[in-house]
XYZ file of C-alpha atoms in Angstrom:
615
model
C -20.717 20.093 1.150
C -21.814 19.411 -2.441
C -19.274 16.964 -4.017
C -19.749 18.757 -7.367
C -17.953 21.772 -5.882
C -14.893 19.755 -4.714
C -11.709 19.055 -6.676
C -8.945 16.811 -5.309
C -5.580 17.006 -7.076
C -1.845 16.680 -6.498
C 1.312 18.081 -8.071
C 3.805 15.569 -9.463
C 7.178 16.254 -11.081
C 10.863 15.404 -11.125
C 12.891 16.748 -8.196
C 13.568 20.522 -8.336
C 11.063 21.271 -11.115
C 9.094 23.736 -8.970
C 6.245 21.810 -7.300
C 6.498 23.537 -3.904
C 6.931 26.997 -5.468
C 3.811 26.466 -7.585
C 1.911 25.400 -4.454
C 3.042 28.675 -2.818
C 1.455 30.671 -5.659
C -1.815 28.733 -5.295
C -1.898 29.563 -1.564
C -1.392 33.268 -2.369
C -3.958 33.414 -5.189
C -6.689 31.742 -3.133
C -5.963 33.830 -0.026
C -5.331 30.712 2.041
C -2.210 32.309 3.553
C -2.000 36.000 4.451
C 0.722 37.935 2.571
C 2.564 38.778 5.815
C 2.717 35.072 6.751
C 3.893 33.886 3.344
C 7.392 32.433 2.908
C 9.135 30.279 0.309
C 8.298 26.552 0.391
C 5.437 27.315 2.762
C 4.148 23.722 2.818
C 7.610 22.294 3.549
C 7.547 22.835 7.304
C 10.574 20.640 8.093
C 13.874 22.517 8.472
C 15.659 19.817 6.464
C 13.233 20.265 3.555
C 13.914 23.993 3.425
C 17.694 23.597 3.537
C 17.814 21.006 0.777
C 15.024 22.542 -1.272
C 13.214 19.201 -1.565
C 9.914 17.787 -0.340
C 10.258 14.732 1.896
C 6.700 14.280 3.188
C 3.539 14.848 1.148
C 1.252 17.523 2.615
C -2.389 18.431 2.105
C -4.041 21.859 2.062
C -7.630 23.003 1.460
C -8.186 26.142 -0.662
C -11.226 28.078 -1.942
C -11.191 29.283 -5.565
C -13.798 31.285 -7.506
C -13.907 29.835 -11.018
C -14.901 31.732 -14.211
C -18.442 30.319 -13.863
C -18.837 32.377 -10.649
C -19.031 29.377 -8.313
C -16.647 28.889 -5.354
C -14.909 25.509 -5.400
C -13.068 23.712 -2.597
C -9.673 22.625 -3.919
C -7.801 19.959 -1.944
C -4.134 19.964 -2.959
C -1.572 17.331 -1.944
C 2.045 18.346 -2.581
C 4.270 15.318 -3.282
C 8.032 14.595 -3.146
C 10.035 14.340 -6.366
C 12.956 12.120 -5.342
C 12.746 8.468 -6.404
C 13.258 7.247 -2.807
C 9.966 8.869 -1.773
C 7.823 7.602 -4.665
C 5.750 5.707 -2.069
C 4.543 9.093 -0.784
C 3.471 9.908 -4.358
C 1.393 6.737 -4.725
C -0.443 7.492 -1.485
C -1.289 10.996 -2.712
C -2.465 9.724 -6.105
C -4.893 7.290 -4.451
C -6.607 10.221 -2.704
C -7.062 12.369 -5.855
C -8.958 12.518 -9.138
C -6.390 14.583 -11.029
C -2.715 15.541 -11.146
C -0.750 18.569 -12.326
C 2.316 17.270 -14.200
C 5.059 19.916 -13.916
C 8.120 19.982 -16.200
C 11.005 22.469 -16.051
C 11.155 24.642 -19.217
C 14.970 24.547 -19.226
C 15.539 20.868 -18.362
C 12.675 19.138 -20.158
C 11.266 15.671 -19.481
C 13.265 13.773 -16.838
C 13.249 10.196 -15.542
C 10.999 10.885 -12.549
C 8.587 12.810 -14.804
C 8.003 9.647 -16.805
C 7.716 7.456 -13.702
C 5.203 9.730 -11.956
C 3.122 10.050 -15.122
C 2.861 6.270 -15.407
C 1.774 6.128 -11.748
C -0.946 8.707 -12.449
C -2.199 6.614 -15.383
C -2.355 3.519 -13.146
C -4.686 5.406 -10.797
C -6.805 6.721 -13.746
C -6.135 10.357 -12.860
C -6.824 13.249 -15.186
C -3.411 14.864 -15.970
C -2.876 18.589 -16.548
C 0.490 19.163 -18.313
C 2.321 22.315 -17.145
C 5.620 23.802 -18.338
C 7.191 25.758 -15.455
C 10.035 28.318 -15.161
C 9.212 30.057 -18.447
C 10.800 33.246 -17.046
C 14.333 31.804 -17.062
C 16.736 33.136 -19.733
C 17.595 29.588 -20.839
C 13.955 28.423 -20.898
C 12.662 26.674 -24.020
C 8.950 26.235 -23.283
C 7.906 25.350 -26.842
C 10.561 22.614 -27.109
C 9.591 21.147 -23.740
C 5.880 21.273 -24.655
C 6.721 19.346 -27.851
C 8.569 16.763 -25.743
C 5.516 16.294 -23.501
C 3.295 15.857 -26.543
C 5.650 13.224 -27.987
C 6.259 11.275 -24.777
C 2.811 11.426 -23.143
C 0.509 12.077 -26.107
C -0.891 15.424 -24.917
C -2.563 17.753 -27.407
C -0.944 21.105 -28.111
C -3.775 23.142 -26.555
C -3.723 21.036 -23.346
C -0.261 22.221 -22.246
C -0.237 25.242 -19.893
C 2.706 27.589 -19.294
C 3.564 29.092 -15.917
C 6.256 30.869 -13.968
C 5.798 29.614 -10.415
C 8.297 32.206 -9.195
C 6.355 35.314 -10.283
C 2.887 33.708 -10.581
C 2.375 34.137 -14.337
C -0.198 31.593 -15.529
C -0.977 30.208 -12.038
C -4.637 31.335 -12.065
C -5.173 29.625 -15.443
C -3.969 26.361 -13.889
C -6.519 26.640 -11.053
C -9.249 27.294 -13.629
C -8.080 24.220 -15.554
C -8.252 22.153 -12.347
C -11.934 23.082 -11.980
C -12.698 22.538 -15.668
C -10.736 19.361 -16.432
C -10.554 17.342 -13.192
C -13.778 15.440 -12.392
C -15.625 15.883 -9.116
C -15.433 13.098 -6.479
C -17.842 10.226 -7.108
C -18.593 9.311 -3.493
C -22.143 9.155 -2.095
C -22.775 11.156 1.124
C -25.694 8.826 1.987
C -23.692 5.575 1.946
C -21.959 4.120 5.047
C -18.717 5.891 5.940
C -15.544 4.865 4.116
C -12.426 7.031 4.526
C -8.916 6.199 3.251
C -5.918 6.972 5.497
C -3.169 8.275 3.166
C -0.788 9.509 5.880
C -0.499 9.661 9.659
C 1.423 11.519 12.370
C 1.618 11.092 16.134
C 0.483 13.652 18.674
C 1.139 12.906 22.377
C -2.223 14.461 23.385
C -4.531 13.411 20.531
C -2.915 10.090 19.624
C -2.505 9.079 15.990
C -3.787 11.745 13.599
C -4.840 10.150 10.324
C -4.824 12.244 7.141
C -7.896 10.986 5.319
C -9.840 11.247 2.097
C -13.560 10.643 2.715
C -14.913 8.521 -0.137
C -18.444 7.750 1.103
C -20.633 9.045 3.928
C -19.400 11.599 6.477
C -17.291 11.671 9.643
C -17.850 13.900 12.686
C -16.351 14.650 16.083
C -17.280 12.147 18.860
C -18.362 9.602 16.217
C -17.235 6.036 16.980
C -15.228 4.669 14.083
C -13.819 1.237 13.286
C -10.519 0.471 11.536
C -11.530 -2.172 8.998
C -8.164 -3.985 8.919
C -7.782 -4.456 12.690
C -11.425 -3.986 13.854
C -10.179 -1.544 16.518
C -12.800 0.976 17.637
C -12.236 4.532 18.874
C -14.148 7.744 19.475
C -13.047 10.641 17.286
C -11.267 13.347 19.312
C -11.154 15.975 16.555
C -12.019 16.410 12.862
C -10.575 19.132 10.677
C -9.084 20.399 7.426
C -5.667 21.829 6.540
C -6.253 25.537 6.004
C -3.183 25.405 5.651
C -2.674 24.581 9.337
C -4.955 22.048 11.065
C -8.326 23.760 11.533
C -11.119 21.899 13.401
C -14.521 21.518 11.688
C -17.712 19.738 12.747
C -17.943 17.239 9.876
C -16.046 16.037 6.810
C -18.291 14.942 3.924
C -17.803 12.609 0.961
C -15.082 13.895 -1.365
C -13.314 16.050 1.225
C -9.709 15.727 2.433
C -8.795 16.429 6.061
C -7.576 14.876 9.274
C -9.005 12.810 12.143
C -7.543 12.624 15.663
C -8.244 9.011 16.561
C -6.887 8.754 20.103
C -4.976 5.580 19.199
C -1.522 5.377 20.801
C -0.046 2.471 18.827
C 0.744 2.922 15.123
C -0.170 -0.712 14.427
C -3.779 0.104 15.385
C -4.156 2.544 12.491
C -1.744 2.181 9.580
C -1.423 4.056 6.312
C -3.767 2.507 3.732
C -6.432 1.524 6.301
C -10.119 2.315 5.847
C -12.228 4.007 8.537
C -15.922 3.134 8.772
C -18.756 3.846 11.192
C -18.895 1.372 14.088
C -22.706 1.359 14.271
C -23.289 1.153 10.493
C -20.113 -0.325 8.964
C -19.383 -0.535 5.248
C -19.319 -3.949 3.576
C -15.857 -3.707 1.990
C -12.760 -1.576 2.679
C -11.235 0.718 0.091
C -8.261 -0.564 -1.939
C -5.178 0.150 0.185
C -1.544 0.347 -0.784
C 1.106 -2.176 -1.699
C 2.924 -3.018 1.568
C 6.201 -1.185 2.057
C 9.358 -3.168 1.379
C 12.676 -1.850 2.675
C 15.308 -1.854 -0.070
C 18.472 -0.701 1.722
C 19.683 -1.814 5.144
C 22.297 -0.289 7.438
C 23.310 -0.495 11.078
C 22.822 2.586 13.275
C 24.989 2.743 16.399
C 25.529 5.516 18.945
C 29.170 6.646 19.030
C 28.791 6.627 22.827
C 27.422 3.268 23.999
C 25.579 4.928 26.891
C 23.237 6.650 24.374
C 21.717 3.351 23.203
C 18.409 3.963 25.011
C 18.292 7.493 23.629
C 18.724 6.090 20.093
C 15.947 3.551 20.655
C 13.544 6.234 21.854
C 14.422 8.519 18.917
C 13.897 5.736 16.336
C 10.524 4.791 17.841
C 9.309 8.408 17.671
C 10.606 8.819 14.132
C 8.933 5.576 13.058
C 5.547 6.964 14.099
C 5.899 9.738 11.504
C 7.756 7.643 8.906
C 6.070 4.317 8.181
C 8.824 3.430 5.693
C 11.449 3.076 8.447
C 11.969 -0.399 9.933
C 14.211 -1.280 12.882
C 15.396 -4.272 14.901
C 18.074 -4.546 17.639
C 21.578 -5.592 16.593
C 24.854 -6.238 18.405
C 28.250 -5.743 16.790
C 31.624 -6.781 18.219
C 33.205 -3.641 16.835
C 30.458 -1.087 17.533
C 28.457 -2.464 20.455
C 24.650 -2.288 20.673
C 22.621 -0.631 17.930
C 19.813 -1.173 15.417
C 19.572 -2.705 11.967
C 17.299 -0.342 10.045
C 15.578 -0.669 6.682
C 15.197 2.260 4.272
C 13.610 2.923 0.882
C 16.926 4.099 -0.589
C 20.149 5.976 0.048
C 18.431 9.382 0.187
C 15.960 8.038 2.761
C 18.921 6.736 4.822
C 20.612 10.141 4.629
C 17.445 12.010 5.658
C 16.805 9.698 8.636
C 20.420 10.081 9.788
C 20.223 13.882 9.636
C 16.884 13.975 11.457
C 18.229 11.763 14.253
C 21.322 13.920 14.661
C 19.461 17.264 14.502
C 16.131 16.624 16.180
C 17.356 14.183 18.830
C 20.959 15.388 19.324
C 22.562 12.011 18.591
C 26.091 11.293 17.387
C 25.754 8.226 15.139
C 27.940 5.659 13.423
C 26.361 4.250 10.235
C 27.631 0.980 8.795
C 28.017 0.460 5.059
C 24.537 0.116 3.471
C 23.558 -3.250 2.020
C 20.521 -4.922 0.477
C 18.285 -7.840 1.404
C 18.749 -11.241 -0.245
C 16.412 -14.202 -0.673
C 18.234 -17.396 0.339
C 16.901 -20.782 -0.789
C 18.062 -23.533 1.575
C 18.659 -27.177 0.705
C 15.567 -28.183 2.701
C 13.369 -26.057 0.389
C 12.860 -23.186 2.860
C 13.306 -19.599 1.664
C 14.534 -16.929 4.100
C 15.235 -13.197 3.730
C 18.694 -12.062 4.828
C 19.465 -8.359 5.340
C 22.690 -8.862 7.315
C 25.617 -10.908 5.921
C 26.397 -12.264 9.398
C 23.003 -14.061 9.368
C 23.753 -16.007 6.167
C 23.658 -19.777 6.856
C 26.606 -22.069 6.212
C 27.463 -22.552 2.497
C 26.665 -26.263 2.922
C 23.036 -25.363 3.749
C 22.527 -22.812 0.954
C 21.219 -23.926 -2.421
C 20.724 -20.544 -4.151
C 20.944 -16.831 -3.328
C 18.662 -14.360 -5.105
C 19.414 -10.638 -5.219
C 16.946 -7.706 -5.703
C 16.746 -6.380 -9.255
C 15.714 -2.988 -10.627
C 14.397 -1.569 -13.863
C 16.434 1.644 -14.212
C 15.441 4.506 -16.524
C 18.060 7.114 -17.432
C 17.184 10.320 -19.293
C 20.055 12.445 -20.622
C 21.088 14.604 -23.617
C 22.140 12.643 -26.696
C 25.808 13.672 -26.427
C 26.226 11.693 -23.187
C 25.011 8.329 -24.539
C 28.556 6.975 -24.955
C 29.609 7.874 -21.408
C 26.445 6.316 -19.947
C 26.901 3.096 -21.915
C 30.517 2.886 -20.736
C 29.404 3.291 -17.117
C 26.637 0.703 -17.439
C 28.999 -1.748 -19.131
C 31.318 -1.545 -16.113
C 28.416 -2.621 -13.877
C 26.377 -5.811 -13.886
C 23.616 -4.389 -16.084
C 21.498 -5.643 -18.965
C 20.424 -3.251 -21.726
C 16.694 -3.203 -22.529
C 15.891 -0.367 -24.907
C 16.711 3.190 -25.978
C 14.410 5.903 -27.319
C 15.137 9.387 -28.642
C 12.920 12.325 -27.629
C 13.152 15.111 -30.213
C 12.562 18.559 -28.744
C 10.996 19.966 -31.936
C 10.004 18.604 -35.284
C 12.831 16.876 -37.155
C 15.217 19.366 -38.677
C 13.771 22.327 -36.759
C 16.054 25.076 -35.560
C 15.941 26.972 -32.309
C 16.296 30.750 -31.934
C 20.069 30.388 -31.946
C 20.046 28.554 -35.271
C 21.260 25.316 -33.699
C 19.366 22.051 -33.956
C 17.047 21.390 -31.016
C 18.511 19.334 -28.179
C 17.620 15.651 -28.382
C 17.155 13.703 -25.177
C 17.560 9.956 -24.878
C 15.629 7.559 -22.650
C 17.701 4.462 -21.812
C 16.358 1.479 -19.882
C 18.472 -1.141 -18.112
C 17.985 -4.046 -15.736
C 20.505 -4.019 -12.887
C 21.022 -5.353 -9.341
C 20.100 -2.951 -6.546
C 23.491 -3.452 -4.875
C 25.158 -1.737 -7.867
C 23.386 1.519 -6.923
C 24.972 1.540 -3.475
C 28.602 1.851 -4.591
C 28.730 5.405 -5.870
C 26.640 4.758 -9.007
C 24.573 7.949 -8.867
C 27.631 10.145 -8.289
C 29.454 8.527 -11.214
C 26.405 8.973 -13.459
C 26.204 12.684 -12.642
C 29.973 13.093 -13.074
C 30.112 11.418 -16.495
C 27.128 13.428 -17.818
C 28.102 16.816 -16.297
C 25.035 16.604 -14.067
C 22.505 16.391 -16.919
C 21.399 12.766 -16.491
C 18.425 11.845 -14.313
C 17.710 8.407 -12.878
C 14.562 6.582 -11.850
C 14.223 2.954 -10.826
C 11.579 0.474 -9.750
C 11.975 -2.812 -7.897
C 11.080 -5.773 -10.138
C 11.787 -8.803 -7.936
C 14.589 -11.211 -7.087
C 16.895 -13.016 -9.499
C 19.355 -15.853 -8.942
C 22.986 -14.722 -8.889
C 26.397 -16.216 -8.163
C 26.829 -14.655 -4.727
C 29.154 -15.656 -1.905
C 29.759 -14.549 1.669
C 33.188 -13.001 2.202
C 34.431 -13.355 5.792
C 37.147 -11.136 7.221
C 39.411 -12.832 9.770
C 41.672 -10.899 12.131
C 44.262 -13.128 13.825
C 42.230 -16.146 12.582
C 39.049 -14.888 14.303
C 36.128 -13.832 12.015
C 34.823 -10.281 12.521
C 31.071 -10.452 11.802
C 30.712 -6.677 11.445
C 33.007 -6.776 8.394
C 31.337 -9.717 6.628
C 29.810 -8.973 3.228
C 27.885 -10.667 0.431
C 29.497 -10.116 -2.960
C 29.312 -11.423 -6.504
C 31.771 -14.267 -7.012
C 33.611 -12.395 -9.791
C 34.212 -9.340 -7.585
C 34.758 -11.137 -4.274
C 38.550 -11.439 -4.563
C 39.197 -7.778 -5.415
C 36.759 -6.634 -2.716
C 38.349 -8.899 -0.098
C 41.826 -7.665 -1.018
C 40.670 -4.044 -0.725
C 39.255 -4.682 2.751
C 42.323 -6.399 4.196
C 44.584 -3.734 2.655
C 42.524 -0.996 4.298
C 42.442 -2.923 7.554
C 46.234 -3.261 7.539
C 46.573 0.542 7.449
C 43.921 1.068 10.119
C 44.780 -1.510 12.796
C 47.613 -0.421 15.116
C 50.601 -2.747 15.385
C 50.589 -5.258 18.255
C 53.339 -6.991 20.215
C 52.834 -9.955 17.904
C 52.287 -10.501 14.177
C 48.597 -10.191 13.150
C 47.395 -12.002 9.999
C 44.446 -10.387 8.144
C 42.527 -12.684 5.811
C 39.536 -12.553 3.493
C 37.943 -15.962 3.014
C 35.040 -17.614 1.204
C 34.130 -20.530 3.425
C 37.438 -22.233 4.242
C 39.280 -20.826 1.198
C 41.444 -17.757 1.823
C 41.276 -15.343 -1.139
C 43.406 -12.451 0.198
C 45.897 -11.924 3.016
C 47.877 -9.099 4.591
C 49.992 -9.068 7.744
C 50.355 -6.390 10.412
C 54.002 -6.637 11.432
C 54.788 -7.010 15.117
C 56.280 -4.290 17.243
C 59.712 -5.481 18.299
C 61.515 -4.313 21.390
C 65.274 -3.936 20.984
C 66.411 -6.458 23.622
C 70.032 -6.141 22.476
C 70.242 -2.472 23.426
C 71.907 -3.263 26.772
C 74.491 -5.603 25.171
C 77.469 -3.473 24.219
C 79.998 -6.208 23.791
C 80.818 -9.654 25.094
C 80.016 -13.134 23.822
C 77.499 -13.650 20.928
C 75.803 -16.411 22.937
C 74.422 -13.767 25.330
C 72.700 -11.937 22.437
C 71.392 -15.209 20.951
C 69.931 -16.210 24.303
C 67.998 -12.903 24.585
C 66.639 -13.200 21.025
C 65.456 -16.792 21.590
C 63.748 -15.753 24.812
C 61.945 -12.924 22.970
C 60.876 -15.306 20.170
C 59.334 -17.766 22.652
C 57.493 -14.929 24.407
C 55.960 -13.712 21.133
C 54.806 -17.253 20.297
C 52.948 -17.501 23.611
C 51.502 -13.998 23.171
C 50.201 -14.844 19.699
C 48.385 -17.896 21.040
C 46.533 -16.011 23.763
C 46.515 -12.482 22.322
C 43.267 -10.902 21.022
C 43.230 -7.980 18.599
C 40.764 -5.208 19.455
C 39.700 -3.420 16.267
C 39.369 0.317 17.013
C 36.206 2.043 15.850
C 38.268 4.434 13.720
C 39.663 1.445 11.812
C 36.152 0.145 11.195
C 34.965 3.494 9.860
C 37.782 3.753 7.321
C 36.518 0.554 5.706
C 33.073 2.022 5.025
C 34.587 4.147 2.247
C 36.019 1.187 0.343
C 32.771 0.449 -1.489
C 32.610 4.010 -2.818
C 36.193 3.955 -4.059
C 35.804 0.818 -6.160
């Protein structure tokens, strides 16, 4: 295959701006999918993706397109997710391409994820093709949105293309622009094999199937390849392209995108970002890989029925093979039994994993309140990473605690600036900058005679933990759904954090421990013990509920004791008889309190998970 006739590109955009619909039109125009087989969101094969209308996993497809010059080009398209939690999928797709189609909704304009994805494309030196989509909508303002793209990204007026992905208007012009503007792959077919693994799935018969972009050389069936990071060697079981379904071919050449069935059974033998080379004639250096994944949000996953623990373990292991971003380690909770502490890229990732486990593996799960990982500097100079409050060392051993920080970008109409600032002021945020994006030239009027809508880009620095307590819902509520949010992890920063222990009948309950900012610890502890008081059933003895920082109690509630009416049988007679019965009952309750243990019901534990969202 001549590399000059190959174009590798991806589609990037904010969530719900029409990436998957535009990919559908490309599949129709190039004849890759027969009309009778075509359906909406064709490349989103997962049932969950179709229901939610979002892309979760990036997918590749190979198409043939006859350009205006009469030549037939091979177009390798990688469709990418739009949600901020899955931006890692976007970076992997960008590394396998030479160009990117930047899609913006004609009615919504430039959004936070649009800006973030564009900056990623610039980092990978990709050739961008700006596209304004949904021009067929009644509320569409394509000229205003095109002016926004010119102002924000510096595009020229004649570079912006207009399309309606729903009815296909302008789709062929985009494919022609892909051929004309995006450069051909630079790899040399004569050099030793180097192929980048940008995704992988597990097949019980063929082992790990790596989705690859061949940079140099060629790769064929039965060829012995070496994984350059682990030096593991395997004989290729199958080589193919996505047409759009896996279609075996004899050889993949430099510049092509396809898949390789490696025969490996362990995911650690062939990870995403690895480089394949020929075992007999290996390359000198591997290709640049990816930044290692770092879980941002942690939560405990427990089966509601303890007997399903092994079923949960098996389901998580299978899911981990197809989702490299998911991490897991065994955990035991007094309240919930045996389960797993799992790491996720964000709250949406957590929600998707939960739904997949419940649907695909028929599990009934209990999810603990999500938290973040902290860097803890000990007095002996050692630094450890803590993702579970119960693992935090004694306060006497801790010198400093550092929490993960984010750079958050919010894009919203100008009229919502006040509401956003009020929300950010109520959180532990630090303002960085604000920029106005004018839809048209200053003073211009739209068709209705009203001034063009001005959008505002606001940037803040904030702790990741602030996102976990209903922040996104509050942002959407205060801006009537018009605001969009994007964030990037920037590192760890020292903060005044303390561990809040919850004690039931003077016994700490590790499952309820939390790490909180010192200023908010008292109100949070009071909220927990108040909720616990309502949830725990009354006992035969008085049960104290306490929130404490170290040895200092910061909040207390008491579950009153159930009291049997021992005087019911006394219907007269001397008062000393009644006093004797009451004293006997009092002594019995004292003994019971000393030996009594309070079992916290699972229902009581679950009611506490909502406290963080209410505050």
